[in-house]
CSV table of N, CA, C and O in Angstrom, one decimal:
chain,number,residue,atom,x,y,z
B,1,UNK,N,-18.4,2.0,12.1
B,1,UNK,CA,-18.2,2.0,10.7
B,1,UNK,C,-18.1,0.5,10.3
B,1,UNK,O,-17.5,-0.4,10.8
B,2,UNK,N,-19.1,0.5,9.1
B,2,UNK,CA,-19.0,-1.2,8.7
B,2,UNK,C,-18.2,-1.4,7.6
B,2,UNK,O,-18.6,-0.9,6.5
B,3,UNK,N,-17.1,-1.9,7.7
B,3,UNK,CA,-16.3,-2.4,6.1
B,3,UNK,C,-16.5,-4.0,5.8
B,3,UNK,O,-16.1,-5.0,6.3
B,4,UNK,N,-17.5,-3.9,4.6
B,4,UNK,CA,-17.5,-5.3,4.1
B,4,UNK,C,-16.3,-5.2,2.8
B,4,UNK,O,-16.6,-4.4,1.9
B,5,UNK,N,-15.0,-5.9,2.8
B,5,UNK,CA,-14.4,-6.2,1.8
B,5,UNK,C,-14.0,-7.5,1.3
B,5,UNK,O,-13.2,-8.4,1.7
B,6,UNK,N,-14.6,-7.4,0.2
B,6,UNK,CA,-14.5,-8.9,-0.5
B,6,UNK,C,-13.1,-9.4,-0.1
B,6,UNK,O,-12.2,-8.7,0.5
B,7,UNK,N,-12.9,-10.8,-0.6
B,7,UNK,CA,-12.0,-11.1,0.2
B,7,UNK,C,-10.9,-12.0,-1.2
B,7,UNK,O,-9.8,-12.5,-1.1
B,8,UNK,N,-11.5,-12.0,-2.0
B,8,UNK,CA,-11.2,-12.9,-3.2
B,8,UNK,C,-11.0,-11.9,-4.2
B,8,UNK,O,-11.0,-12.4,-5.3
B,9,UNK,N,-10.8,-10.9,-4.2
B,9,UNK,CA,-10.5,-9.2,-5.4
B,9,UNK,C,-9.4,-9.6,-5.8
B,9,UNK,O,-8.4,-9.6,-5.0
B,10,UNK,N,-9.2,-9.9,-7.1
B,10,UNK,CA,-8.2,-9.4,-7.5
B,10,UNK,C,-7.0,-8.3,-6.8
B,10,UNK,O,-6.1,-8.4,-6.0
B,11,UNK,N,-7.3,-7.4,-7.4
B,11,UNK,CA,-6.6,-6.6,-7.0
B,11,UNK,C,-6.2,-6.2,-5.1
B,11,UNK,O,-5.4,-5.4,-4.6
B,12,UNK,N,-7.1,-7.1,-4.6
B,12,UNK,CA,-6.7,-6.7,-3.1
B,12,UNK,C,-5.8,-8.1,-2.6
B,12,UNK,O,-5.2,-8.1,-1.6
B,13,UNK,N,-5.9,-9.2,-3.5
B,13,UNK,CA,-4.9,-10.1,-3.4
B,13,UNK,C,-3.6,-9.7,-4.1
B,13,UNK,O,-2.6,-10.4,-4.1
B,14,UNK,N,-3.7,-8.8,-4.7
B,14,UNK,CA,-2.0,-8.6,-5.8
B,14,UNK,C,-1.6,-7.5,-4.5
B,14,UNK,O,-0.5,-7.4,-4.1
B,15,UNK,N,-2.6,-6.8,-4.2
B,15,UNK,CA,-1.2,-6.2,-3.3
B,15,UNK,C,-1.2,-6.8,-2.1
B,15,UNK,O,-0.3,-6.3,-1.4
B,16,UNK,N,-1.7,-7.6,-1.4
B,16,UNK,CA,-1.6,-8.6,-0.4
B,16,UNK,C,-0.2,-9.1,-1.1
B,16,UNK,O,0.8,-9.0,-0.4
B,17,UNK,N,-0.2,-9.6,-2.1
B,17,UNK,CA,0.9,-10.5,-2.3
B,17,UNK,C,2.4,-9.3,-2.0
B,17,UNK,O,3.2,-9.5,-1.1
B,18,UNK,N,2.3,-8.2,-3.0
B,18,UNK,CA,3.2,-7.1,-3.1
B,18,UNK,C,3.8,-7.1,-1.7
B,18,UNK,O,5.0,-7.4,-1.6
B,19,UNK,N,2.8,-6.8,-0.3
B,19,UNK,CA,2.5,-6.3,0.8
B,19,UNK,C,3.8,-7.8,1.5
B,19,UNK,O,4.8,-7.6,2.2
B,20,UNK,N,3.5,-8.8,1.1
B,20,UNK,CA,3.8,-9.8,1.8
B,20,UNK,C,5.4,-10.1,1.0
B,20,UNK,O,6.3,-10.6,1.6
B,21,UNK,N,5.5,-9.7,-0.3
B,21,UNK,CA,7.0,-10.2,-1.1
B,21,UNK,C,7.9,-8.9,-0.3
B,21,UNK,O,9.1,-8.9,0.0
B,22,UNK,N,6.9,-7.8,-0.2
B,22,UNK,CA,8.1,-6.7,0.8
B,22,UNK,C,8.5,-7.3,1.6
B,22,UNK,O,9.7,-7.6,1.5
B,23,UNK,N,7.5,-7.9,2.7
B,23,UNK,CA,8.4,-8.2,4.1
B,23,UNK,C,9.3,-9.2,4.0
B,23,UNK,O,10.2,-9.4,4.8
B,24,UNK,N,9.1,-10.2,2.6
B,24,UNK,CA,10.3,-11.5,2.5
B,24,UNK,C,11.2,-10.7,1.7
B,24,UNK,O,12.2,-11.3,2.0
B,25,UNK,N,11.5,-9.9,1.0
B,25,UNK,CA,12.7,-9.3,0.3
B,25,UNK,C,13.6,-8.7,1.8
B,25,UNK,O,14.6,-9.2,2.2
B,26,UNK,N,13.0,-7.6,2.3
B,26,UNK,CA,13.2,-6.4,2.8
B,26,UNK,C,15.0,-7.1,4.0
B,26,UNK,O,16.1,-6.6,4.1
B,27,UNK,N,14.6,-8.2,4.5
B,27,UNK,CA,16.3,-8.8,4.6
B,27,UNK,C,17.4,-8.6,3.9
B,27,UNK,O,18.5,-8.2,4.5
B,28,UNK,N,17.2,-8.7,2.5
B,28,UNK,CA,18.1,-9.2,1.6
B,28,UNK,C,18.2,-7.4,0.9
B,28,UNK,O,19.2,-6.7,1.1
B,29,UNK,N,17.2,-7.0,0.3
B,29,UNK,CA,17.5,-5.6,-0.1
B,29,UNK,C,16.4,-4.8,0.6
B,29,UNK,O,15.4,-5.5,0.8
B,30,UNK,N,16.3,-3.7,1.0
B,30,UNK,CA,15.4,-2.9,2.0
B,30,UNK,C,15.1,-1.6,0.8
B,30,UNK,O,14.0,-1.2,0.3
B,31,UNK,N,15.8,-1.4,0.6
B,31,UNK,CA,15.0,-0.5,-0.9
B,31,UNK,C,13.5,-1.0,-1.8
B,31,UNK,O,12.4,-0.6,-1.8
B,32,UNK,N,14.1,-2.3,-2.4
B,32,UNK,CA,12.8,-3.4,-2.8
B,32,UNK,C,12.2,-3.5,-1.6
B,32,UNK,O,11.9,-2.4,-1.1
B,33,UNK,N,11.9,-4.2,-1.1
B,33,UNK,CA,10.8,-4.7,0.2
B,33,UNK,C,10.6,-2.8,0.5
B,33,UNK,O,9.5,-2.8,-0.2
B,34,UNK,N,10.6,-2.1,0.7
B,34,UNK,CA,10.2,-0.6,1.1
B,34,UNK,C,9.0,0.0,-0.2
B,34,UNK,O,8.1,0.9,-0.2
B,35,UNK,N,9.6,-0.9,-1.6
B,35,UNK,CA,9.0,0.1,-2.6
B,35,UNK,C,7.8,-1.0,-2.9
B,35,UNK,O,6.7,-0.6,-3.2
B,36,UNK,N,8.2,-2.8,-2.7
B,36,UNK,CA,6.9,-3.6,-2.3
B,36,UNK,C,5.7,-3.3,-1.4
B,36,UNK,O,4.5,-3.4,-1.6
B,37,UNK,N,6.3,-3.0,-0.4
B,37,UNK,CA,5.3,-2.7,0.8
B,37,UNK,C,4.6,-1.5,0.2
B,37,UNK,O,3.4,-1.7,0.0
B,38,UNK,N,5.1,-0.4,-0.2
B,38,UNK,CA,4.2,0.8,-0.9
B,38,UNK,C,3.8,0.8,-1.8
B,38,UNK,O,3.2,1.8,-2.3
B,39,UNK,N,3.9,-0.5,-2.5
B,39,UNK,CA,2.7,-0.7,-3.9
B,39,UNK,C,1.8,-1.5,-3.2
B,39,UNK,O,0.6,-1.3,-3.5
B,40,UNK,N,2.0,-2.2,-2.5
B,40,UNK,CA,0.7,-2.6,-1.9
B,40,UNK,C,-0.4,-2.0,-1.0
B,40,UNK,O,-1.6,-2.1,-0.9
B,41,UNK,N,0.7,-1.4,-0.2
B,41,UNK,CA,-0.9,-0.3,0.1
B,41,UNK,C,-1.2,0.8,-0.6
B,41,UNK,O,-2.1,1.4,-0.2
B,42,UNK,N,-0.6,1.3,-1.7
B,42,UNK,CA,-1.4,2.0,-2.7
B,42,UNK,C,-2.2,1.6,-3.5
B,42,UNK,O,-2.8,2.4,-4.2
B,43,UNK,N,-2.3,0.5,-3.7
B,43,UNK,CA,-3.2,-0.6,-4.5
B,43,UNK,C,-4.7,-0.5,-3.6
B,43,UNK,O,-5.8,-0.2,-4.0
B,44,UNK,N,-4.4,-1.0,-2.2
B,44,UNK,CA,-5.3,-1.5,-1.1
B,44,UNK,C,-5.7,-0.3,-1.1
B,44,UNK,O,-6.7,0.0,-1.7
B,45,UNK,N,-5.1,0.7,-0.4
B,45,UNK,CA,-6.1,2.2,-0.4
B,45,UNK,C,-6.9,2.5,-1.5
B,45,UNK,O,-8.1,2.7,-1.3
B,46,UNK,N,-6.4,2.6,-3.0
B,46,UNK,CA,-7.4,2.8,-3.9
B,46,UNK,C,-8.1,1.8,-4.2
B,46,UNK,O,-9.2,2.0,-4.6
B,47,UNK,N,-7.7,0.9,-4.1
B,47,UNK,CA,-9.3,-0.1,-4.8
B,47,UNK,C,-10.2,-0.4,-3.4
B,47,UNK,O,-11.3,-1.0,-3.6
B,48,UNK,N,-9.8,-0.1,-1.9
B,48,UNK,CA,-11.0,0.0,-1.0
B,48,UNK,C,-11.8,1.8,-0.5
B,48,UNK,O,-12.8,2.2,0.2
B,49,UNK,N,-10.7,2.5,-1.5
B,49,UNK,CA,-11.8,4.0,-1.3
B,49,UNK,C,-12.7,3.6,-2.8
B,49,UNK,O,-13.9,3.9,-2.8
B,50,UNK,N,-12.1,3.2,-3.8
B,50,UNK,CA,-13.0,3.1,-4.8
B,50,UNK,C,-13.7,1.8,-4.7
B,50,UNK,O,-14.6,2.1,-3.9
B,51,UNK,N,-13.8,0.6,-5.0
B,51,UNK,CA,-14.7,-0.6,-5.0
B,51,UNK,C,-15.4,-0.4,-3.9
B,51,UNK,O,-16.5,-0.3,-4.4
B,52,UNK,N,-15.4,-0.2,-2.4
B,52,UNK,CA,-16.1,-0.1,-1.0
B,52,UNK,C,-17.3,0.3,-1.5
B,52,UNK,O,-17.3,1.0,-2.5
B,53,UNK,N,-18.8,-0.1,-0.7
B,53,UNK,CA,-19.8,0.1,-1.0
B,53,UNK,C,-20.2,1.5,-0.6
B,53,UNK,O,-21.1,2.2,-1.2
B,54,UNK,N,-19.3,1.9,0.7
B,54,UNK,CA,-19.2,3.0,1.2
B,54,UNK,C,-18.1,4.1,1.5
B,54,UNK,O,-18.0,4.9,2.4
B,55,UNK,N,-17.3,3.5,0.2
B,55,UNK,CA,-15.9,4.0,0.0
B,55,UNK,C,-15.8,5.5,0.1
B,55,UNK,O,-14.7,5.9,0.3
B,56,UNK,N,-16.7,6.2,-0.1
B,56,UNK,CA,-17.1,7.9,-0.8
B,56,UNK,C,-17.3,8.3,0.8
B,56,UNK,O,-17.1,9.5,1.0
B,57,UNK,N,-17.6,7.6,1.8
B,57,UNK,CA,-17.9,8.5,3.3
B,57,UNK,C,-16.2,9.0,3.9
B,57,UNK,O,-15.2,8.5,3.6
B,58,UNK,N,-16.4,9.9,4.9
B,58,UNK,CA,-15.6,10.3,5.2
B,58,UNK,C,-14.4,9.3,6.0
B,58,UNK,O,-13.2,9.4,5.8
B,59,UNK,N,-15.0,8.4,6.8
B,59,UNK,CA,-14.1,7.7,7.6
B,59,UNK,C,-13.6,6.9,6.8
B,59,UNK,O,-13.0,6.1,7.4
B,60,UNK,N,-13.6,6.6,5.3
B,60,UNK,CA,-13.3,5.6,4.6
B,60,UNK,C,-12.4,6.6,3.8
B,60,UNK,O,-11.3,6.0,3.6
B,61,UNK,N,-12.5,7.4,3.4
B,61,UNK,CA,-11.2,8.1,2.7
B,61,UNK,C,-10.5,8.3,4.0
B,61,UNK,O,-9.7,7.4,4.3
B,62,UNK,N,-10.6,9.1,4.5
B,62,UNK,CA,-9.5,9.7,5.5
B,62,UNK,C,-8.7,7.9,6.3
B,62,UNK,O,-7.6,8.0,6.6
B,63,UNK,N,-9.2,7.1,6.3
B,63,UNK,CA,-8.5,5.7,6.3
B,63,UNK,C,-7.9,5.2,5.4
B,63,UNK,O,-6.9,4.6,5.6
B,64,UNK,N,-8.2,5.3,4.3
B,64,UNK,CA,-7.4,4.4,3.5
B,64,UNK,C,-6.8,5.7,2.4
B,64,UNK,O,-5.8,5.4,1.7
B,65,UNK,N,-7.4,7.0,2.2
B,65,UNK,CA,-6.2,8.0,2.3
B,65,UNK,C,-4.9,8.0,3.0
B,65,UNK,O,-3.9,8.7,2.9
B,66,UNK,N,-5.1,7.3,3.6
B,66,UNK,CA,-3.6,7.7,4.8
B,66,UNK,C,-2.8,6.5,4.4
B,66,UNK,O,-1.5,6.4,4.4
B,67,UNK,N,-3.5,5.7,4.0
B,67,UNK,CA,-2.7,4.3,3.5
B,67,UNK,C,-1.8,4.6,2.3
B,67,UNK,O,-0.6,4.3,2.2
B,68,UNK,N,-2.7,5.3,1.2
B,68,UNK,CA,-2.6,5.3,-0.3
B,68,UNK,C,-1.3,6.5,0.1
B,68,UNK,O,-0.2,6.2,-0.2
B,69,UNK,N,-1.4,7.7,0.8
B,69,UNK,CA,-0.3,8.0,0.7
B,69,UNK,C,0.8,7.7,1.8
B,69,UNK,O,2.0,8.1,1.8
B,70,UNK,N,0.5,7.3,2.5
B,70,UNK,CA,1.8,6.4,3.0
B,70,UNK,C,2.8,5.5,2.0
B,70,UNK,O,4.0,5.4,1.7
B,71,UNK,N,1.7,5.1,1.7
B,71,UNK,CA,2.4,4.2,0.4
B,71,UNK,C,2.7,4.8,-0.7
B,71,UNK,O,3.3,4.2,-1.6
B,72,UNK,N,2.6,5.7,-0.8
B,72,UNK,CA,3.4,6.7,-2.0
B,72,UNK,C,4.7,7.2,-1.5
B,72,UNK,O,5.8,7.2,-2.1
B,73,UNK,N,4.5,7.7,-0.2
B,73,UNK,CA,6.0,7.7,0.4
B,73,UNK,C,7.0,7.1,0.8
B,73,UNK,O,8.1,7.7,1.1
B,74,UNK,N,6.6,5.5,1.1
B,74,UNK,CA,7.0,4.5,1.2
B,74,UNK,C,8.0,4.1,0.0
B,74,UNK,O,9.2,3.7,0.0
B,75,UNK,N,6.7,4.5,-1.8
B,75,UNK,CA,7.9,4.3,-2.8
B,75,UNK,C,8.7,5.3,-3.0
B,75,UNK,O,9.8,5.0,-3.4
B,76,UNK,N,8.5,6.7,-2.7
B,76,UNK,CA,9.2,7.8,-3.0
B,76,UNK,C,10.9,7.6,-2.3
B,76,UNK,O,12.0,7.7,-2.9
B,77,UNK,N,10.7,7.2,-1.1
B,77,UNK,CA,11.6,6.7,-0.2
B,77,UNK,C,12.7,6.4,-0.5
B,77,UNK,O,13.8,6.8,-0.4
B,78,UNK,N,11.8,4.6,-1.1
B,78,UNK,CA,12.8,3.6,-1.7
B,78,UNK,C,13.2,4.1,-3.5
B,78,UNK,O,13.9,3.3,-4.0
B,79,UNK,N,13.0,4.6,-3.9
B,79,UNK,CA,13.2,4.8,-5.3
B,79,UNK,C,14.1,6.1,-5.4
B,79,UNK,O,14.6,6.4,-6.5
B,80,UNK,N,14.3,6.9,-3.9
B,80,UNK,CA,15.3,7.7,-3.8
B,80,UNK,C,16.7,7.5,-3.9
B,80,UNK,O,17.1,6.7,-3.0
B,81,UNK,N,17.7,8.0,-4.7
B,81,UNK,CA,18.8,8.0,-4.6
B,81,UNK,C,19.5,8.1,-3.6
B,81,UNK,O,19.4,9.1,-2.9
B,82,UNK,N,20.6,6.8,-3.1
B,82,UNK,CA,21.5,7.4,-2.1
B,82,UNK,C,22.7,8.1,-2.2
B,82,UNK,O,23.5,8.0,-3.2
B,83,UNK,N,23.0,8.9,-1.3
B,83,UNK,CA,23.5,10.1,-1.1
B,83,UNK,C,25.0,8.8,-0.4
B,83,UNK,O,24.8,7.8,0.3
B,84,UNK,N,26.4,9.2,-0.8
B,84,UNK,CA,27.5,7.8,-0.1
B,84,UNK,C,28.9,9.3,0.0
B,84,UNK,O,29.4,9.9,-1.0
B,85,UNK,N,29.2,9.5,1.5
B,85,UNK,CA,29.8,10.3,1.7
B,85,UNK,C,31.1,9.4,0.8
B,85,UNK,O,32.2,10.0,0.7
């Protein structure tokens, strides 16, 4: 499988950024950095199943499908209420 992805996209640098402000928050608050990290690869999964030249073939959804909802549960996660005996 060939993935050519631009490298200068908008949108694949905003969740690069998202992706990278998770892992420097996630010390300090782990909720934020959990719900960063999942906006970034829900960004990255949809704009490389949609922008990709060959985003529509199978190995290219079922890849970055898995991303896009990882990263949904990533924010679901963090945006869940805690439970404090």
């Amino acid at each position: 499988m060939n993935i050519s992805i631009p490298l200068f996209s908008i949108p694949l640098l905003a969740s690069a950024v998202l992706i990278l402000l998770g892992l420097l928050v996630t010390p300090f608050s782990v909720r934020l950095g959990v719900i960063g990290i999942g906006a970034g690869s829900v960004i990255l999964g949809l704009v490389a199943i949609k922008d990709l030249p060959m985003g529509f073939e199978v190995q290219t959804i079922v890849l970055f499908g898995i991303t896009t909802v990882v990263g949904l549960w990533m924010i679901s996660i963090g945006l869940k209420e805690q439970h404090r005996n």
